[in-house]
Tab-separated table of N, CA and C in Angstrom:
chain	number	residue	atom	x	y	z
A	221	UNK	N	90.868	-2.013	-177.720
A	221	UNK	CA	90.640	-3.065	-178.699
A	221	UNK	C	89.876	-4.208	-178.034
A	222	UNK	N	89.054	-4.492	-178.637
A	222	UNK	CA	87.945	-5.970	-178.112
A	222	UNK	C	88.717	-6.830	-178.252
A	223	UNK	N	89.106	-7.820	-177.351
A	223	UNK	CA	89.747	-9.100	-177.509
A	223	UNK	C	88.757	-10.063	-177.848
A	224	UNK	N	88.589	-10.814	-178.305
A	224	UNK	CA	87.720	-11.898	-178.824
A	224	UNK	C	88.606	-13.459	-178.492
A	225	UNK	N	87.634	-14.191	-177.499
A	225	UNK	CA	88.235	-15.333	-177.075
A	225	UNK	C	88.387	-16.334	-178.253
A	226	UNK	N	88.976	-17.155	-178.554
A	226	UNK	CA	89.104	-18.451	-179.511
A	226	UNK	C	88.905	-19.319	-178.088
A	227	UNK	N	87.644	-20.395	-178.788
A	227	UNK	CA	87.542	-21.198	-178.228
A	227	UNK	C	87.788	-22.289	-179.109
A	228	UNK	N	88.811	-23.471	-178.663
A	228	UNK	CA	89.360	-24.510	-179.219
A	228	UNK	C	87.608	-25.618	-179.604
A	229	UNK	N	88.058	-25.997	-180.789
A	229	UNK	CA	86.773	-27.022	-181.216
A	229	UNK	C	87.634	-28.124	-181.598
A	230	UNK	N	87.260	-29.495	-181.667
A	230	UNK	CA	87.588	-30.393	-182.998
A	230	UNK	C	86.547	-30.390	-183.735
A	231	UNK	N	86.930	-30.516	-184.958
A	231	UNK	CA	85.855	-30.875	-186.036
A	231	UNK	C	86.543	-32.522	-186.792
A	232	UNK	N	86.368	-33.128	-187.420
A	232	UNK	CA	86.762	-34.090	-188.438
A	232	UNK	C	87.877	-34.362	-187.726
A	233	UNK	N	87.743	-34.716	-186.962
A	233	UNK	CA	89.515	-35.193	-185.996
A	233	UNK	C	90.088	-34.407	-185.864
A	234	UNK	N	90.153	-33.181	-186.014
A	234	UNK	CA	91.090	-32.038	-186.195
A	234	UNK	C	90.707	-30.907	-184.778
A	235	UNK	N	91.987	-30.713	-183.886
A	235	UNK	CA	91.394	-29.674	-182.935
A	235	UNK	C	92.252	-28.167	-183.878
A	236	UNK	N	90.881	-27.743	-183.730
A	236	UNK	CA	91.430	-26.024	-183.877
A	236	UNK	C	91.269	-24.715	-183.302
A	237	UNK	N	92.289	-23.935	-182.997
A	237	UNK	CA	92.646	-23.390	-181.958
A	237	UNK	C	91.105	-22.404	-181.897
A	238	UNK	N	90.271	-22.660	-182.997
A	238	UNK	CA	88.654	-21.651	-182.856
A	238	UNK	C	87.801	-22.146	-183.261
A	239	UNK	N	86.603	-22.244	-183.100
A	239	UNK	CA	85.093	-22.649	-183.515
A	239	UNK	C	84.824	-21.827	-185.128
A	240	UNK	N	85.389	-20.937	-185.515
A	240	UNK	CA	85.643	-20.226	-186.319
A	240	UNK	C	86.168	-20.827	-187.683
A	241	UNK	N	87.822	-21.377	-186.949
A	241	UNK	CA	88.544	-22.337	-188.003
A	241	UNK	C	87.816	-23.515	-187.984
A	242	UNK	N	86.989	-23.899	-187.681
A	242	UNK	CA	86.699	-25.367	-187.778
A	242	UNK	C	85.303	-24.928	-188.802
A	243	UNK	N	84.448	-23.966	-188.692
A	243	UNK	CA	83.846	-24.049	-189.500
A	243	UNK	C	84.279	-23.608	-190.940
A	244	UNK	N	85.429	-22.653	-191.363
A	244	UNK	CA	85.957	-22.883	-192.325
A	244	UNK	C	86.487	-24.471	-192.771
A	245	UNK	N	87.205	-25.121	-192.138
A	245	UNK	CA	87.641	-26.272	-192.603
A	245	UNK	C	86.288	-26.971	-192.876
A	246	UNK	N	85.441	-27.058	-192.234
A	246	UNK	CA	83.792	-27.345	-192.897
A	246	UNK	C	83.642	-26.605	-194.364
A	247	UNK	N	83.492	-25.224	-194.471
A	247	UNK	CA	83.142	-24.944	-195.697
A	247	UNK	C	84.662	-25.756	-196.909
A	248	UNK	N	85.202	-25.862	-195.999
A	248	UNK	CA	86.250	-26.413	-197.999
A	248	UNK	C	85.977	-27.396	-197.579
A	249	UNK	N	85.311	-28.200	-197.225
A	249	UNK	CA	85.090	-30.060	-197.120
A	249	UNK	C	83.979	-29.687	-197.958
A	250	UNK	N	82.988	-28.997	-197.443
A	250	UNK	CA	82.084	-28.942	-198.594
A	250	UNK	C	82.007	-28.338	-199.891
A	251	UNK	N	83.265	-27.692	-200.058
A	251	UNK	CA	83.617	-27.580	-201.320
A	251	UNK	C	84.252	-28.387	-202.377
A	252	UNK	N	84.729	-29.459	-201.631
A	252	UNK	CA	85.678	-30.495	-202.206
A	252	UNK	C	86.833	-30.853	-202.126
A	253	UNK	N	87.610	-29.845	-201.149
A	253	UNK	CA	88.928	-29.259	-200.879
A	253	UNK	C	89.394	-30.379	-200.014
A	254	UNK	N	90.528	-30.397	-200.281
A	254	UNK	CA	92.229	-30.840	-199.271
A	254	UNK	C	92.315	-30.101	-198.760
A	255	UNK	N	92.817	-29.768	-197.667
A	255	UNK	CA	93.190	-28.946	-196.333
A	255	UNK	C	94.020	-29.427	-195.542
A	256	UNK	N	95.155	-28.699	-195.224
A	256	UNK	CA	95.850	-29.540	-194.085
A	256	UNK	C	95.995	-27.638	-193.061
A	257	UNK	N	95.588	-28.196	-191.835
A	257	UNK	CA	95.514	-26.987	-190.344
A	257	UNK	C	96.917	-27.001	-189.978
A	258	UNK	N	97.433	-25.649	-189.972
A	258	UNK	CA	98.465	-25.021	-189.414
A	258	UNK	C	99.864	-25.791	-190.315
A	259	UNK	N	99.592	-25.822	-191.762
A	259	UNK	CA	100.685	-26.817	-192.439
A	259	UNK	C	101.941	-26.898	-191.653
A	260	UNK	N	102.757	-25.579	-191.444
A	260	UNK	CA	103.997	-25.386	-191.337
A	260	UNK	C	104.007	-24.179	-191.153
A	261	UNK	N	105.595	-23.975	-189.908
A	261	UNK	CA	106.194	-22.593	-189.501
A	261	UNK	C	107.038	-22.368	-190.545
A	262	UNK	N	106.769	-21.035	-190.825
A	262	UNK	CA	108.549	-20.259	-191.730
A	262	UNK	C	108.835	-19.692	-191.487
A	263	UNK	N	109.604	-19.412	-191.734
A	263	UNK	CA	110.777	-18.133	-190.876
A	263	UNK	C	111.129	-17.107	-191.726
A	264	UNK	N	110.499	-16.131	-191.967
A	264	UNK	CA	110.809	-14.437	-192.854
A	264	UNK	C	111.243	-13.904	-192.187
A	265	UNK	N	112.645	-13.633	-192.598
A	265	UNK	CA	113.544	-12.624	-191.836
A	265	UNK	C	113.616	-13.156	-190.291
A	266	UNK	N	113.180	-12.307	-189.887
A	266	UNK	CA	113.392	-12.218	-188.093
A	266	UNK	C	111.914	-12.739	-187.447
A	267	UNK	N	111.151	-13.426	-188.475
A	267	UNK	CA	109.310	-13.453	-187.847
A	267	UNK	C	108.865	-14.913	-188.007
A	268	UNK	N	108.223	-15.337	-187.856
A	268	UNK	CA	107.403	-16.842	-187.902
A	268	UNK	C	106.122	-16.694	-188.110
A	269	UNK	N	106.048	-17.375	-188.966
A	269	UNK	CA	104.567	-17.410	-189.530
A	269	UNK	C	104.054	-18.975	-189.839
A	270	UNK	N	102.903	-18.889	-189.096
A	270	UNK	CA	102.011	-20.638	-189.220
A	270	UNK	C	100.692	-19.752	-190.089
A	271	UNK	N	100.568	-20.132	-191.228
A	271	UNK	CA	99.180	-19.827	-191.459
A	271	UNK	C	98.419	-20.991	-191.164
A	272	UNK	N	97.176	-20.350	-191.651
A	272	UNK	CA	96.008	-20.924	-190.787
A	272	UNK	C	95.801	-22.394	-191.254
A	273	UNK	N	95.291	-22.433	-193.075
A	273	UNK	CA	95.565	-23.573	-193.766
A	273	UNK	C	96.267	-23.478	-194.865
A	274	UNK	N	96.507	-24.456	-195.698
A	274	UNK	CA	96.942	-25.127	-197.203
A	274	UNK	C	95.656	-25.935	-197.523
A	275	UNK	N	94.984	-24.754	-198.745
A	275	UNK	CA	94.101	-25.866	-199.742
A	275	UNK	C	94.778	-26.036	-200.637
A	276	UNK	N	93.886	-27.211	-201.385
A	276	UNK	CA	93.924	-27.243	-202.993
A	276	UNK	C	92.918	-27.941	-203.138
A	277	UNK	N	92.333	-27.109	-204.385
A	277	UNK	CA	90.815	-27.287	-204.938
A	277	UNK	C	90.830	-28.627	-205.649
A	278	UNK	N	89.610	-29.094	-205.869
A	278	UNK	CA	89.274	-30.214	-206.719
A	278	UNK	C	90.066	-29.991	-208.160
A	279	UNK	N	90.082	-29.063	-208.597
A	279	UNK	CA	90.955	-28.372	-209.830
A	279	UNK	C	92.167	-28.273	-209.963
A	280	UNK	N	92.695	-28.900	-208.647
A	280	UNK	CA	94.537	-27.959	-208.600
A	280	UNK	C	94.774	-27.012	-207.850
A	281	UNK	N	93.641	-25.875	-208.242
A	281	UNK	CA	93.990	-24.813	-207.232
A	281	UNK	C	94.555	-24.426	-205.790
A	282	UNK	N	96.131	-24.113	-205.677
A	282	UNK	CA	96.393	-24.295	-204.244
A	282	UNK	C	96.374	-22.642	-203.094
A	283	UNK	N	95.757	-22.821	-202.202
A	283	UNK	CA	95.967	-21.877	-201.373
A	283	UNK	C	96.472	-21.380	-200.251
A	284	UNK	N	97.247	-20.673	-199.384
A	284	UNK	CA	97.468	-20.732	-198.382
A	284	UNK	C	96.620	-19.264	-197.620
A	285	UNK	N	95.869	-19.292	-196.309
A	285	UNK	CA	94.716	-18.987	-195.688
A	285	UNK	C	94.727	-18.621	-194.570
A	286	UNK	N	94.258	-17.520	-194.038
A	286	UNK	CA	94.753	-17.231	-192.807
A	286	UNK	C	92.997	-16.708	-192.619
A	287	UNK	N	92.498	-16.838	-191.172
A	287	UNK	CA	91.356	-16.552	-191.181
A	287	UNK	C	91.121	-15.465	-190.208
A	288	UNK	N	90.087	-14.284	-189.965
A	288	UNK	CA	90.073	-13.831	-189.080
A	288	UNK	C	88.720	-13.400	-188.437
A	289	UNK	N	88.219	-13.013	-187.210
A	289	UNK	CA	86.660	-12.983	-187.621
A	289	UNK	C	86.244	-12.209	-188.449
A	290	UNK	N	86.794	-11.092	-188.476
A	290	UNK	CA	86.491	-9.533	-189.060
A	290	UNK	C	87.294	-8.673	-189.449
A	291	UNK	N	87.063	-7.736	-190.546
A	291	UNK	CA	88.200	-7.031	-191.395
A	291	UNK	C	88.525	-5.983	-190.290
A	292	UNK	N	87.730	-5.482	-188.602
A	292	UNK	CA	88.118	-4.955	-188.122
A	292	UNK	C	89.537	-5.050	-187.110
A	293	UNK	N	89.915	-6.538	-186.833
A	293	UNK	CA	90.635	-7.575	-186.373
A	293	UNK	C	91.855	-6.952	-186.974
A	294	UNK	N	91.548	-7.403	-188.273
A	294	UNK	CA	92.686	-7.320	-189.116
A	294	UNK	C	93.607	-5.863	-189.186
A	295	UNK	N	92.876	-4.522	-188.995
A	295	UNK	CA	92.947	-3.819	-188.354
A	295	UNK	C	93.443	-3.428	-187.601
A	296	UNK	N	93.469	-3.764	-186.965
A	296	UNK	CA	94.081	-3.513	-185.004
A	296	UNK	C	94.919	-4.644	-184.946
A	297	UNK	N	95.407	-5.520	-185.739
A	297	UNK	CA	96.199	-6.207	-185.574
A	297	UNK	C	97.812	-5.114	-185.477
A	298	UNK	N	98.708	-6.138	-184.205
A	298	UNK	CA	100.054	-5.339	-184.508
A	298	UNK	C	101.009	-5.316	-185.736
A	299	UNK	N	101.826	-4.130	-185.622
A	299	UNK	CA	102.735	-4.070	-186.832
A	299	UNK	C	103.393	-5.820	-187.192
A	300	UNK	N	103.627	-6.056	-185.868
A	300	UNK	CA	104.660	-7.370	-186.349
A	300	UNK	C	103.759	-8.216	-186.858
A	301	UNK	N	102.921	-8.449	-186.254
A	301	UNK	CA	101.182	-9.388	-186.959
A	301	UNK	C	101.300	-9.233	-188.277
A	302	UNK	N	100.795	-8.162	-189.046
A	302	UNK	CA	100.479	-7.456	-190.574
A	302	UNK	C	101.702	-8.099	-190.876
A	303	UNK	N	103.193	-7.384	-190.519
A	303	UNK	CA	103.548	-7.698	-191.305
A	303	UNK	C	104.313	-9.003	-191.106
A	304	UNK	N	104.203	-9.921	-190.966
A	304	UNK	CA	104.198	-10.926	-190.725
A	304	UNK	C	103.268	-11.646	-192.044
A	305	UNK	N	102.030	-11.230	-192.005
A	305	UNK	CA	101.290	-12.094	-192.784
A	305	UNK	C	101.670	-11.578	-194.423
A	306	UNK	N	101.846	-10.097	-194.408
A	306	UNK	CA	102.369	-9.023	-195.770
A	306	UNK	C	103.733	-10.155	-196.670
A	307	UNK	N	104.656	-10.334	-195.120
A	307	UNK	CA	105.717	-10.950	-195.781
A	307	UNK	C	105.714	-12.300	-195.949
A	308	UNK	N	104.545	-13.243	-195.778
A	308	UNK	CA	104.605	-14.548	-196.094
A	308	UNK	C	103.701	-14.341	-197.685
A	309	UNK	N	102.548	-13.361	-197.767
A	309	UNK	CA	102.106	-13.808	-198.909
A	309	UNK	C	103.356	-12.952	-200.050
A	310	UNK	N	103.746	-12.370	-199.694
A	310	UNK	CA	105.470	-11.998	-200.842
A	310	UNK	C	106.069	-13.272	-200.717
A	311	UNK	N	106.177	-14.035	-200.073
A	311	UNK	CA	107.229	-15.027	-199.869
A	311	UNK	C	106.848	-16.509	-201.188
A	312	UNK	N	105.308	-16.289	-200.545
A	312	UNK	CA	104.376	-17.047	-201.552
A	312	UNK	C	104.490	-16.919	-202.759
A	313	UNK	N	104.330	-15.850	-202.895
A	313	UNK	CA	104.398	-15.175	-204.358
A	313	UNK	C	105.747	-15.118	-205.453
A	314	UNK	N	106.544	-15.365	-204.867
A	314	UNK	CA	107.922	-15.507	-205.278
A	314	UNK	C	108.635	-16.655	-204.937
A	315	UNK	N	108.301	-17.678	-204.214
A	315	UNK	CA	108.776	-19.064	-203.891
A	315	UNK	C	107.925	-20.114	-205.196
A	316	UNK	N	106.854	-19.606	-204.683
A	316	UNK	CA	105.614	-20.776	-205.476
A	316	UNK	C	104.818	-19.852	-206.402
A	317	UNK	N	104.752	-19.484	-207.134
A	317	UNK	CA	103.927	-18.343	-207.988
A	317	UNK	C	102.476	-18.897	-208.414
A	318	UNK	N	103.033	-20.778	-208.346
A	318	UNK	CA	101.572	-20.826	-208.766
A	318	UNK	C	100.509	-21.058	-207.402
A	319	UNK	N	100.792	-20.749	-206.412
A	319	UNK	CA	99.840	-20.914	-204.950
A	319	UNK	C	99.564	-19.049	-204.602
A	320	UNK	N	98.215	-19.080	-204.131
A	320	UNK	CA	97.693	-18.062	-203.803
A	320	UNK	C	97.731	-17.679	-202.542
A	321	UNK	N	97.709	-16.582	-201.660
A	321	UNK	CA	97.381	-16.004	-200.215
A	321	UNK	C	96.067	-15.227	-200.427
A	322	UNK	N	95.391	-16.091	-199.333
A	322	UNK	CA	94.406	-15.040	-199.411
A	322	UNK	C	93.709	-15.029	-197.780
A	323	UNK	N	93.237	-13.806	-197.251
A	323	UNK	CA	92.812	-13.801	-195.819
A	323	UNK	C	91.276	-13.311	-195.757
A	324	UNK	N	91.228	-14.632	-195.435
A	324	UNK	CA	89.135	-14.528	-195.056
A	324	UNK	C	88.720	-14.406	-193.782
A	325	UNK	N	87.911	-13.015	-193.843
A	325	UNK	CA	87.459	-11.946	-192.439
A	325	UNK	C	85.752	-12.466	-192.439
A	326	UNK	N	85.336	-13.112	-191.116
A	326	UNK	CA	84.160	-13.574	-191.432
A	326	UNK	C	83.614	-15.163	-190.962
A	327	UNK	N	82.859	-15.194	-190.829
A	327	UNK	CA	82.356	-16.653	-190.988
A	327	UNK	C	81.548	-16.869	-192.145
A	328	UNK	N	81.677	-18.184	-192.248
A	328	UNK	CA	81.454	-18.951	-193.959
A	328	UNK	C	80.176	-19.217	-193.775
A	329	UNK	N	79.387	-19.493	-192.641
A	329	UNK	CA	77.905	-19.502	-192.967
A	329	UNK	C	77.181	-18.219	-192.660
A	330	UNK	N	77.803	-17.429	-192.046
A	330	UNK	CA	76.602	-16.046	-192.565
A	330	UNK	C	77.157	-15.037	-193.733
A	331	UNK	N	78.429	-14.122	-193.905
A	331	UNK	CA	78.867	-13.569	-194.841
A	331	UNK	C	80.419	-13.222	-194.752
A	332	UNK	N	81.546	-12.909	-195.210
A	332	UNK	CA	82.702	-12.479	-194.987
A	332	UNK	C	83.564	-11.742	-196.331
A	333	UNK	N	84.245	-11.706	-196.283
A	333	UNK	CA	85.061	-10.808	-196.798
A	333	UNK	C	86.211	-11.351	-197.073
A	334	UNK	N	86.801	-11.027	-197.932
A	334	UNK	CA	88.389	-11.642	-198.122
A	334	UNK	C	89.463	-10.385	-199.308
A	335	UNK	N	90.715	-11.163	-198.677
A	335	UNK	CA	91.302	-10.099	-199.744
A	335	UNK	C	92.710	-10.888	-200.412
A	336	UNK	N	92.926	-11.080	-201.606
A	336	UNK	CA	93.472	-11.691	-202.499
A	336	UNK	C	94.755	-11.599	-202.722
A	337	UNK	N	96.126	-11.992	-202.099
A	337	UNK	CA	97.162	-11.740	-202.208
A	337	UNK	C	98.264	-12.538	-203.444
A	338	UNK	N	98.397	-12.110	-204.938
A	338	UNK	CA	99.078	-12.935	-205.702
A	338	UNK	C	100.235	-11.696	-205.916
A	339	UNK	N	101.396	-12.602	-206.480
A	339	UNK	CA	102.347	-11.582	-207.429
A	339	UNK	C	102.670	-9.993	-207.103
A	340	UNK	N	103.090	-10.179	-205.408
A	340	UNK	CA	103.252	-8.771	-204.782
A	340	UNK	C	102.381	-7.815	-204.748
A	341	UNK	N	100.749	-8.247	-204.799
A	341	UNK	CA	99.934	-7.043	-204.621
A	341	UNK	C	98.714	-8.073	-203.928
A	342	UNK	N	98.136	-6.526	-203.557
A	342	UNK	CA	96.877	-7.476	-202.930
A	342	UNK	C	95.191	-6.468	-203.427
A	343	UNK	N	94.551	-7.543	-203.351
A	343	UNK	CA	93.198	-6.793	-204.392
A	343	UNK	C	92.335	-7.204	-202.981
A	344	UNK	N	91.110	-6.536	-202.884
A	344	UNK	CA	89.996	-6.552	-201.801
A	344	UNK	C	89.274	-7.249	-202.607
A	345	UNK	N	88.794	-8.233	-201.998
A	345	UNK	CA	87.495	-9.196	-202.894
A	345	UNK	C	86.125	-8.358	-202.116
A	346	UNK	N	85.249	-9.047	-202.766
A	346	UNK	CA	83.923	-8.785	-202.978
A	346	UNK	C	82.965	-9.228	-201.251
A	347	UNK	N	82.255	-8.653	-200.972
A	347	UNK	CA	81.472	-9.069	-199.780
A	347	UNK	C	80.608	-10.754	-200.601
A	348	UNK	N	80.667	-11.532	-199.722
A	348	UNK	CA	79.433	-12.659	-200.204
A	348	UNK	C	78.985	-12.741	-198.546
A	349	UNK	N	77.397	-13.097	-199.649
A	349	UNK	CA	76.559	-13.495	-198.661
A	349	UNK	C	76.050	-14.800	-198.870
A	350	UNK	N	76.387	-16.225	-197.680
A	350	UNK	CA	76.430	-17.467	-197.753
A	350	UNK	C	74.888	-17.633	-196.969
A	351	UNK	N	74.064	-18.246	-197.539
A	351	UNK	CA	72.293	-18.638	-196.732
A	351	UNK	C	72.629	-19.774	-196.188
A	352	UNK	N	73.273	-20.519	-195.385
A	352	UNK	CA	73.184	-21.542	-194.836
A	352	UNK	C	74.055	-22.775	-195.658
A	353	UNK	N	73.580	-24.011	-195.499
A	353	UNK	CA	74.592	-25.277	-196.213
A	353	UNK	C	74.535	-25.367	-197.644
A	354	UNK	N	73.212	-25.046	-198.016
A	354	UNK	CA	72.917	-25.385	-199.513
A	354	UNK	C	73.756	-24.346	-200.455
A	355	UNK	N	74.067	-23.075	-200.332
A	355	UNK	CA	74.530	-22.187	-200.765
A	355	UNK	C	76.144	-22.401	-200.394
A	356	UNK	N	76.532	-23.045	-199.640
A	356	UNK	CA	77.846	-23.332	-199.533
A	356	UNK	C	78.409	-24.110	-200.368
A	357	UNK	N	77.033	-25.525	-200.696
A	357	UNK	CA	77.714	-26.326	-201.854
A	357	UNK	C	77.745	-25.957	-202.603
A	358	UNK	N	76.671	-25.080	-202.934
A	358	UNK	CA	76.216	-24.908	-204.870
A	358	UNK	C	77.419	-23.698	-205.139
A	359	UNK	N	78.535	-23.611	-203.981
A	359	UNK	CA	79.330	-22.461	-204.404
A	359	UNK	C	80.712	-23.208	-205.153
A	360	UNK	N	80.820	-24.244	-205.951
A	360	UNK	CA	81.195	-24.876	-206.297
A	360	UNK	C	82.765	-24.245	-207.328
A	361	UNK	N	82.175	-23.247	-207.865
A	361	UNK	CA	82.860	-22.444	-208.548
A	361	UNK	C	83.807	-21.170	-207.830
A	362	UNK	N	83.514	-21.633	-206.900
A	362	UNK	CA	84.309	-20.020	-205.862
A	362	UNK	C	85.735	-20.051	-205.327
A	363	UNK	N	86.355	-21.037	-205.825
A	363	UNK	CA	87.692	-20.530	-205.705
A	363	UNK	C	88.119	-19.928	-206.969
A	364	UNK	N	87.553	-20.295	-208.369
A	364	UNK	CA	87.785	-19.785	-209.738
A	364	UNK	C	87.722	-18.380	-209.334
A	365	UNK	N	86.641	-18.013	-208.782
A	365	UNK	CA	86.136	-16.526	-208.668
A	365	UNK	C	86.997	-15.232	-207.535
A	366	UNK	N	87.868	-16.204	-206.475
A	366	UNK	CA	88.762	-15.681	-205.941
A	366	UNK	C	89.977	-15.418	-206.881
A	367	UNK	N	90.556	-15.979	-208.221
A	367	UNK	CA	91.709	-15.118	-208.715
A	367	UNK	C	92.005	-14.633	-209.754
C-alpha cells in the first residue's frame, strides 16, 4: 500500500493536519459555507471517530465530511478505519436525520469523487470536474446536488 505523507498547512488561521484539508476548507469558503475542522471525538461502541469537518450551507444544509485523496485510499483503508467511518455516518443518520455524511476522494481544484451517506445507506455520487477558482464559485448549487 502507498503511504501518502500529510503535510500539515494553515490556511485562514486554521492548521490542518494536510494541504489537502485546507484546500477543501477553501472550496466551502468559497462556497459560502460554515465549517468548523475536526468538530468533535465520538465514541461508537468500542471506536473514536473525529471527522474531518461540520458544514452548513448558506441554506441550512448541514454536513459532516471526511476527506480522502482518492477512492483508492479509501480502499485499503483498515477494517477498524471503514468501519469506523460506516458507524459514525449510521450514528448520523439516526441521532440527527436532518445532517448528512458524506466522504470526498479527491482534490476540489482538479476533480474528485464522493459518496453520499443518509438514512442507513450509502449512494456513489457522480465524478465532477472543477477548472480552477471560477468553477468553484459558480458551483453555488452543489450541495443541493449532493442529496
Amino acid at each position: 500500500m502507498l503511504k501518502i505523507a500529510a503535510k500539515p498547512t494553515v490556511f485562514n488561521g486554521c492548521l490542518f493536519r494536510s494541504k489537502l484539508e485546507a484546500k477543501w476548507a477553501s472550496f466551502f469558503l468559497d462556497l459560502g459555507c460554515y465549517f468548523e475542522y475536526e468538530p468533535a471525538k465520538y465514541l461508537l461502541d468500542t471506536l473514536w471517530y473525529v471527522p474531518d469537518f461540520y458544514v452548513r450551507t448558506p441554506n441550512g444544509l448541514e454536513f459532516f465530511i471526511e476527506i480522502k485523496p482518492n477512492h483508492e485510499l479509501l480502499k485499503t483503508a483498515t477494517k477498524t478505519q471503514k468501519t469506523a467511518i460506516w458507524q459514525f455516518c449510521k450514528f448520523v443518520s439516526v441521532k440527527t436525520p436532518h445532517k448528512h455524511c458524506v466522504i470526498f476522494m479527491g482534490d476540489p481544484e482538479v476533480s474528485f469523487e464522493f459518496i453520499v451517506c443518509t438514512n442507513n445507506s450509502t449512494s456513489l455520487g457522480r465524478r465532477l470536474t472543477l477548472l480552477g477558482p471560477q468553477a468553484r464559485v459558480k458551483a453555488g448549487n452543489f450541495w443541493q446536488f449532493l442529496i
